[in-house]
Amino acid sequence: MKKIIFASHHNLAVGLKDTVQYILPNVGEITAIAGYIDNSSIEEKINEVMVRDNEDTDILIFTDMLGGSVNQAFIKYINQPNVYLITGMNLPVVLTILLNTLNKRLTDNHIREAIQEAQDQLVYVNDYLKNIVVDEEDE
């Protein structure tokens, strides 16, 4: 079983959750933590969502910025069994991890491969299209 948490400054996490649930409606439990929208403590929100009944549950946490306060608030949990913290959340990395682990346990290698695939999809399209046009003219 997987518990998926998106956490961000303001509403990025909420929008990502909505999009993932649209694409993968049966993916499982997803929680979005939108930090700093009101006066409530981000740490309190995180403590509530990190409670689990079973240590066999994979907890997959996606945050918005490395070194940001939201990411830092999750650091204390990474030594717990089956807790995975990924920062720089985006749709490609989330979908790759979820689709590659639908019916199996999450591993460190799944995460590393998904991050690499997501990095490969980060493209400056202006240059990309110029290269395609040049390649077509060469043929």
XYZ file of C-alpha atoms in Angstrom:
139
model
C 0.000 0.000 0.000
C 1.157 3.545 -0.768
C 0.438 6.833 0.896
C 1.212 9.748 -1.421
C 1.809 13.241 -0.061
C 2.247 16.404 -2.111
C 3.458 19.354 -0.041
C 4.256 22.863 -1.202
C 4.269 26.534 -0.472
C 0.731 27.680 -1.242
C -1.454 25.672 -3.687
C 0.994 23.883 -5.996
C 0.392 20.619 -4.107
C -3.380 20.967 -4.446
C -3.160 21.484 -8.210
C -0.791 18.548 -8.668
C -3.070 16.284 -6.638
C -6.055 17.312 -8.768
C -4.160 16.616 -11.996
C -2.811 13.243 -10.856
C -6.264 12.131 -9.721
C -7.670 13.154 -13.103
C -5.060 11.075 -14.978
C -4.904 8.166 -12.500
C -8.265 8.165 -10.708
C -7.642 4.911 -8.820
C -4.053 5.500 -7.760
C -4.811 5.444 -4.047
C -4.604 7.795 -1.113
C -3.204 11.220 -2.011
C -2.894 14.055 0.462
C -2.049 17.634 -0.488
C -0.514 20.008 2.016
C -0.692 23.643 0.966
C 1.614 25.502 3.298
C 1.392 29.082 4.445
C -2.137 29.743 3.219
C -3.382 30.488 6.703
C -1.832 30.812 10.133
C -1.752 27.071 10.809
C 1.605 25.437 11.369
C 3.110 23.465 8.485
C 4.687 21.129 11.061
C 1.273 20.346 12.568
C -0.172 19.563 9.147
C 2.773 17.282 8.396
C 2.613 15.515 11.771
C -1.071 14.731 11.162
C -0.496 13.257 7.724
C 2.582 11.243 8.719
C 0.634 9.090 11.170
C 0.311 5.570 9.838
C -1.163 2.311 11.041
C 1.418 0.069 9.453
C 5.162 0.400 8.808
C 4.744 -1.675 5.630
C 2.969 1.257 4.006
C 5.204 3.147 1.599
C 4.987 6.879 2.236
C 5.952 8.780 -0.874
C 6.451 12.496 -0.219
C 6.869 15.065 -2.984
C 7.838 18.628 -2.036
C 8.323 21.738 -4.110
C 11.838 23.026 -3.298
C 15.066 21.512 -2.021
C 16.027 23.335 1.149
C 12.652 25.037 1.395
C 10.817 25.094 4.702
C 8.228 22.551 3.539
C 10.934 20.105 2.468
C 12.911 20.683 5.664
C 9.860 19.879 7.778
C 9.803 16.336 6.329
C 13.515 15.603 6.869
C 12.943 14.197 10.356
C 10.874 11.362 8.858
C 13.302 10.004 6.261
C 14.904 7.507 8.635
C 11.585 5.782 9.208
C 11.010 2.576 7.226
C 9.560 2.981 3.738
C 9.551 6.793 3.728
C 10.729 8.379 0.482
C 11.214 12.153 0.159
C 11.544 13.681 -3.311
C 11.825 17.397 -3.975
C 11.253 19.413 -7.128
C 7.903 17.727 -7.656
C 6.444 17.777 -11.124
C 3.913 15.769 -13.082
C 6.397 13.623 -15.071
C 8.264 12.361 -11.996
C 5.057 11.672 -10.086
C 3.409 9.792 -12.954
C 6.541 7.777 -13.713
C 6.885 6.617 -10.120
C 3.200 5.838 -9.685
C 2.828 4.002 -12.990
C 6.009 1.967 -12.486
C 4.977 0.849 -9.012
C 1.222 0.337 -9.328
C 1.258 -3.252 -8.075
C 4.673 -3.511 -6.484
C 6.791 -2.130 -3.696
C 8.658 1.082 -4.223
C 12.460 0.924 -4.357
C 15.226 3.500 -4.362
C 15.981 2.525 -7.971
C 12.398 3.256 -9.059
C 12.808 6.751 -7.673
C 16.228 7.333 -9.224
C 15.005 6.172 -12.649
C 11.893 8.360 -12.442
C 13.948 11.410 -11.524
C 16.224 10.806 -14.509
C 13.234 10.421 -16.839
C 11.688 13.628 -15.485
C 14.965 15.493 -15.976
C 15.045 14.263 -19.577
C 11.573 15.751 -20.102
C 12.666 19.194 -18.925
C 13.264 20.780 -22.325
C 13.575 24.298 -23.725
C 11.098 23.805 -26.570
C 12.337 26.777 -28.657
C 15.731 25.103 -29.092
C 14.189 21.661 -29.409
C 12.003 22.735 -32.337
C 14.891 24.562 -34.029
C 16.913 21.346 -33.911
C 14.055 19.368 -35.433
C 13.737 21.865 -38.307
C 17.499 21.722 -38.924
C 17.455 17.926 -38.874
C 14.569 17.791 -41.375
C 16.390 20.188 -43.718
C 19.499 17.981 -43.612
C 17.564 14.985 -44.935
